[in-house]
Coordinates of N, CA and C in Angstrom, one line a residue:
M19 N 100.2 136.5 106.6 CA 99.6 137.3 107.6 C 99.2 136.5 108.8
L20 N 98.6 135.4 108.6 CA 98.1 134.6 109.7 C 99.2 134.1 110.6
T21 N 100.4 133.8 109.9 CA 101.5 133.4 110.7 C 102.0 134.5 111.6
E22 N 102.0 135.7 111.1 CA 102.4 136.9 112.0 C 101.4 137.0 113.2
I23 N 100.2 136.8 112.9 CA 99.2 136.9 114.0 C 99.4 135.8 115.0
E24 N 99.7 134.6 114.5 CA 99.9 133.5 115.4 C 101.1 133.7 116.4
R25 N 102.1 134.4 115.9 CA 103.3 134.7 116.7 C 103.0 135.7 117.9
R26 N 102.1 136.6 117.6 CA 101.8 137.6 118.6 C 100.6 137.4 119.5
F27 N 99.6 136.6 118.9 CA 98.3 136.6 119.6 C 97.6 135.3 119.2
K28 N 97.2 134.6 120.3 CA 96.3 133.4 120.1 C 95.2 133.6 121.1
P29 N 94.0 133.9 120.7 CA 93.0 134.2 121.7 C 92.4 132.9 122.3
E30 N 91.7 133.0 123.4 CA 91.0 131.8 124.0 C 89.7 131.5 123.2
R31 N 89.1 132.6 122.7 CA 87.9 132.5 122.0 C 87.9 133.5 120.8
L32 N 87.4 133.1 119.7 CA 87.3 133.9 118.5 C 85.9 133.8 117.9
V33 N 85.2 134.9 117.6 CA 83.9 134.9 117.1 C 83.9 135.7 115.8
I34 N 83.5 135.0 114.7 CA 83.4 135.6 113.4 C 82.0 135.6 112.9
V35 N 81.5 136.7 112.4 CA 80.1 136.9 112.0 C 80.0 136.2 110.6
G36 N 79.1 135.3 110.5 CA 78.8 134.6 109.3 C 77.5 135.0 108.7
S37 N 77.1 134.3 107.6 CA 75.8 134.6 107.0 C 75.4 133.4 106.1
K38 N 74.1 133.2 106.0 CA 73.7 132.1 105.1 C 74.0 132.4 103.6
L39 N 74.3 133.7 103.3 CA 74.6 134.0 102.0 C 76.0 133.5 101.6
E40 N 76.7 133.0 102.5 CA 78.0 132.3 102.2 C 77.8 131.1 101.3
R41 N 76.6 130.5 101.3 CA 76.3 129.4 100.5 C 76.3 129.8 99.0
N42 N 76.1 131.1 98.7 CA 76.1 131.5 97.4 C 77.5 132.1 97.0
G43 N 78.4 132.1 97.9 CA 79.7 132.6 97.6 C 80.6 131.7 96.7
F44 N 81.5 132.4 96.1 CA 82.4 131.7 95.2 C 83.8 132.2 95.5
V45 N 84.7 131.4 95.9 CA 86.1 131.8 96.2 C 87.0 130.7 95.6
D46 N 88.0 131.1 94.9 CA 89.0 130.2 94.3 C 90.3 130.5 95.0
P47 N 90.8 129.7 95.9 CA 92.0 129.9 96.6 C 93.2 130.2 95.7
E48 N 93.3 129.6 94.6 CA 94.4 129.8 93.7 C 94.4 131.2 93.1
I49 N 93.2 131.7 92.8 CA 93.1 133.1 92.4 C 93.4 134.1 93.5
V50 N 93.0 133.8 94.7 CA 93.3 134.6 95.9 C 94.8 134.7 96.1
R51 N 95.5 133.6 96.0 CA 96.9 133.5 96.2 C 97.6 134.3 95.1
K52 N 97.2 134.0 93.8 CA 97.8 134.7 92.7 C 97.6 136.2 92.7
E53 N 96.4 136.6 93.1 CA 96.1 138.1 93.1 C 96.4 138.7 94.4
K54 N 97.0 137.9 95.4 CA 97.3 138.4 96.7 C 96.1 139.0 97.4
G55 N 95.0 138.4 97.3 CA 93.8 138.8 98.0 C 93.0 139.9 97.3
K56 N 93.5 140.4 96.2 CA 92.8 141.5 95.6 C 91.6 141.0 94.7
K57 N 91.5 139.7 94.5 CA 90.5 139.1 93.7 C 90.2 137.8 94.3
L58 N 88.9 137.5 94.4 CA 88.5 136.2 95.1 C 88.1 135.1 94.1
N59 N 87.8 135.5 92.9 CA 87.4 134.5 91.9 C 87.5 135.0 90.5
D60 N 87.1 134.2 89.5 CA 87.2 134.7 88.1 C 85.8 135.1 87.6
R61 N 84.9 135.5 88.5 CA 83.6 135.9 88.0 C 83.8 137.2 87.1
P62 N 83.1 137.1 86.0 CA 83.2 138.3 85.0 C 82.6 139.5 85.7
D63 N 83.2 140.7 85.4 CA 82.8 142.0 85.9 C 81.3 142.2 85.7
E64 N 80.8 141.8 84.6 CA 79.3 142.0 84.3 C 78.4 141.2 85.2
E65 N 79.0 140.2 85.8 CA 78.2 139.4 86.8 C 78.3 139.8 88.2
Y66 N 79.2 140.8 88.4 CA 79.5 141.2 89.8 C 78.4 142.1 90.3
T67 N 77.9 141.8 91.5 CA 77.0 142.6 92.2 C 77.5 142.7 93.7
A68 N 77.0 143.7 94.4 CA 77.4 143.9 95.8 C 76.9 142.7 96.6
V69 N 75.7 142.1 96.3 CA 75.2 141.0 97.1 C 76.1 139.7 96.8
K70 N 76.5 139.5 95.6 CA 77.4 138.4 95.3 C 78.7 138.6 96.0
H71 N 79.2 139.8 96.0 CA 80.5 140.0 96.7 C 80.4 139.8 98.2
Y72 N 79.3 140.2 98.7 CA 79.0 139.9 100.2 C 79.0 138.4 100.4
G73 N 78.4 137.6 99.6 CA 78.4 136.2 99.8 C 79.8 135.6 99.7
D74 N 80.6 136.2 98.7 CA 82.0 135.7 98.5 C 82.8 136.0 99.8
T75 N 82.6 137.2 100.4 CA 83.4 137.6 101.5 C 83.0 136.8 102.8
K76 N 81.7 136.5 102.9 CA 81.2 135.7 104.0 C 81.7 134.2 103.9
L77 N 81.9 133.8 102.6 CA 82.5 132.4 102.4 C 83.9 132.5 102.9
C78 N 84.6 133.6 102.6 CA 86.0 133.7 103.1 C 86.0 133.7 104.6
N79 N 85.1 134.3 105.2 CA 85.0 134.3 106.7 C 84.9 132.8 107.2
Q80 N 84.0 132.1 106.5 CA 83.8 130.7 107.0 C 85.0 129.8 106.7
M81 N 85.7 130.1 105.6 CA 87.0 129.4 105.4 C 88.0 129.7 106.4
L82 N 88.0 131.0 106.9 CA 88.9 131.4 108.0 C 88.6 130.7 109.3
V83 N 87.3 130.6 109.6 CA 86.8 129.8 110.8 C 87.3 128.4 110.7
T84 N 87.1 127.7 109.6 CA 87.6 126.4 109.5 C 89.1 126.2 109.6
T85 N 89.8 127.1 109.0 CA 91.3 127.1 109.1 C 91.7 127.3 110.5
L86 N 91.2 128.3 111.2 CA 91.6 128.6 112.5 C 91.2 127.5 113.5
A87 N 90.1 126.9 113.3 CA 89.7 125.8 114.2 C 90.6 124.7 114.1
E88 N 91.2 124.4 112.9 CA 92.1 123.4 112.7 C 93.5 123.7 113.2
R89 N 93.9 125.0 113.0 CA 95.3 125.4 113.4 C 95.4 125.7 114.8
W90 N 94.3 126.2 115.5 CA 94.3 126.6 116.9 C 93.4 125.7 117.7
P91 N 93.7 124.5 117.9 CA 92.7 123.6 118.6 C 92.4 124.1 120.0
E92 N 93.3 124.8 120.6 CA 93.1 125.3 122.0 C 92.2 126.5 122.0
T93 N 91.9 127.1 120.9 CA 91.0 128.3 120.8 C 89.6 127.9 120.4
K94 N 88.6 128.4 121.1 CA 87.2 128.2 120.8 C 86.9 129.1 119.6
V95 N 86.7 128.6 118.4 CA 86.4 129.4 117.3 C 84.9 129.2 116.9
F96 N 84.2 130.3 116.8 CA 82.7 130.3 116.6 C 82.4 131.1 115.3
S97 N 81.5 130.6 114.5 CA 80.9 131.4 113.5 C 79.4 131.6 113.8
V98 N 79.0 132.9 113.9 CA 77.7 133.2 114.3 C 77.0 133.9 113.2
S99 N 75.8 133.4 112.8 CA 75.0 134.0 111.8 C 73.8 134.6 112.5
P100 N 73.7 135.9 112.4 CA 72.6 136.6 113.1 C 71.2 136.5 112.4
G101 N 71.2 135.9 111.2 CA 69.9 135.7 110.5 C 69.6 136.9 109.6
M102 N 68.4 137.0 109.1 CA 68.0 138.1 108.3 C 67.9 139.4 109.1
V103 N 68.6 140.4 108.7 CA 68.7 141.6 109.4 C 68.3 142.8 108.4
N104 N 67.6 143.7 108.9 CA 67.2 144.9 108.1 C 68.4 145.9 108.2
T105 N 69.4 145.7 107.3 CA 70.5 146.6 107.3 C 70.6 147.3 105.9
G106 N 71.7 148.0 105.7 CA 72.0 148.7 104.5 C 72.2 147.9 103.3
L107 N 72.5 146.6 103.5 CA 72.7 145.7 102.4 C 71.6 145.6 101.4
W108 N 70.4 145.9 101.9 CA 69.2 145.9 101.0 C 69.3 146.9 100.0
R109 N 70.0 148.0 100.2 CA 70.1 149.1 99.2 C 70.8 148.6 97.9
N110 N 71.4 147.4 97.9 CA 72.1 146.8 96.7 C 71.1 146.0 95.9
F111 N 69.9 145.8 96.3 CA 68.9 145.1 95.5 C 68.2 146.1 94.6
P112 N 67.6 145.6 93.5 CA 66.9 146.5 92.6 C 65.8 147.2 93.4
M113 N 65.5 148.4 92.9 CA 64.6 149.3 93.6 C 63.2 148.6 93.7
W114 N 62.8 148.0 92.6 CA 61.5 147.3 92.7 C 61.4 146.3 93.8
F115 N 62.5 145.6 94.0 CA 62.6 144.6 95.1 C 62.6 145.2 96.5
Q116 N 63.3 146.4 96.6 CA 63.3 147.1 97.9 C 61.9 147.6 98.2
I117 N 61.2 148.1 97.2 CA 59.8 148.6 97.5 C 58.9 147.4 97.8
L118 N 59.0 146.4 97.1 CA 58.1 145.2 97.3 C 58.3 144.6 98.7
T119 N 59.6 144.5 99.1 CA 59.9 143.8 100.4 C 59.9 144.8 101.6
W120 N 59.8 146.1 101.4 CA 59.9 147.0 102.5 C 59.0 146.7 103.7
P121 N 57.7 146.4 103.4 CA 56.8 146.1 104.6 C 57.3 144.9 105.4
V122 N 57.7 143.8 104.7 CA 58.1 142.6 105.3 C 59.4 142.9 106.1
R123 N 60.3 143.6 105.5 CA 61.6 143.9 106.1 C 61.4 144.7 107.4
N124 N 60.5 145.7 107.3 CA 60.3 146.5 108.5 C 59.6 145.8 109.7
V125 N 58.8 144.8 109.3 CA 58.0 144.1 110.4 C 58.7 142.8 110.7
G126 N 59.2 142.1 109.8 CA 59.6 140.7 110.0 C 61.1 140.5 110.3
L127 N 61.9 141.4 109.9 CA 63.4 141.2 110.1 C 63.9 141.8 111.3
R128 N 65.0 141.3 111.8 CA 65.6 141.8 113.0 C 66.3 143.1 112.8
T129 N 66.4 143.9 113.8 CA 67.2 145.2 113.8 C 68.6 144.8 113.9
S130 N 69.5 145.7 113.6 CA 70.9 145.5 113.8 C 71.3 145.3 115.2
E131 N 70.6 146.0 116.1 CA 70.8 145.9 117.5 C 70.4 144.6 118.0
D132 N 69.3 144.1 117.6 CA 68.8 142.8 118.0 C 69.7 141.7 117.5
A133 N 70.2 141.8 116.3 CA 71.0 140.8 115.7 C 72.4 140.7 116.4
A134 N 72.8 141.9 116.8 CA 74.1 141.9 117.5 C 74.1 141.2 118.8
L135 N 73.0 141.0 119.4 CA 72.9 140.3 120.7 C 73.5 138.9 120.7
G136 N 73.2 138.1 119.6 CA 73.8 136.8 119.5 C 75.3 136.8 119.4
V137 N 75.8 137.8 118.6 CA 77.2 137.9 118.5 C 77.9 138.3 119.8
V138 N 77.3 139.2 120.5 CA 77.9 139.6 121.8 C 77.8 138.4 122.8
Y139 N 76.7 137.7 122.8 CA 76.6 136.5 123.6 C 77.7 135.5 123.3
A140 N 77.9 135.2 122.1 CA 79.0 134.3 121.7 C 80.4 134.8 122.2
C141 N 80.6 136.1 122.2 CA 81.8 136.7 122.6 C 82.0 136.6 124.2
A142 N 80.9 136.8 124.9 CA 81.0 137.0 126.3 C 80.5 135.8 127.2
S143 N 79.8 134.9 126.6 CA 79.2 133.9 127.4 C 80.3 132.8 127.8
G144 N 80.1 132.2 129.0 CA 80.9 131.1 129.4 C 80.6 129.8 128.7
E145 N 79.4 129.8 128.1 CA 79.0 128.5 127.4 C 80.0 128.2 126.3
G146 N 80.1 127.0 126.0 CA 81.0 126.6 125.0 C 82.4 126.3 125.5
E147 N 82.7 126.6 126.7 CA 84.0 126.4 127.3 C 84.4 124.9 127.3
E148 N 83.4 124.0 127.5 CA 83.6 122.6 127.6 C 83.8 121.9 126.2
W149 N 83.6 122.7 125.1 CA 83.6 122.1 123.8 C 85.0 121.8 123.4

């Protein structure tokens, strides 16, 4: 698929949204190839959670950033992590955790709109052109 994209389109700048949860991600490239992307690792189903899957997919994003930066040296490739954001991802945590952290999340975490500003800046800013 990447080869097809390369034939049609190579942007001057590419911004992919990352997350610190990628550090908890687990991706096995051999399994991804064998399963044609339908499975990312050999994690048992009983260990699967939405939060773990989110970390796995964010690790995939980071792997894509690394690959594109190597394959497209003329393209400015950025990974932007907006930080802790009060989004719907929290619904995947246990209810007791949601209740316990609700005051902190509502006061201390960024809104989706605020978090998007850094991503938009990375997309639209002229900074980074000299990199």
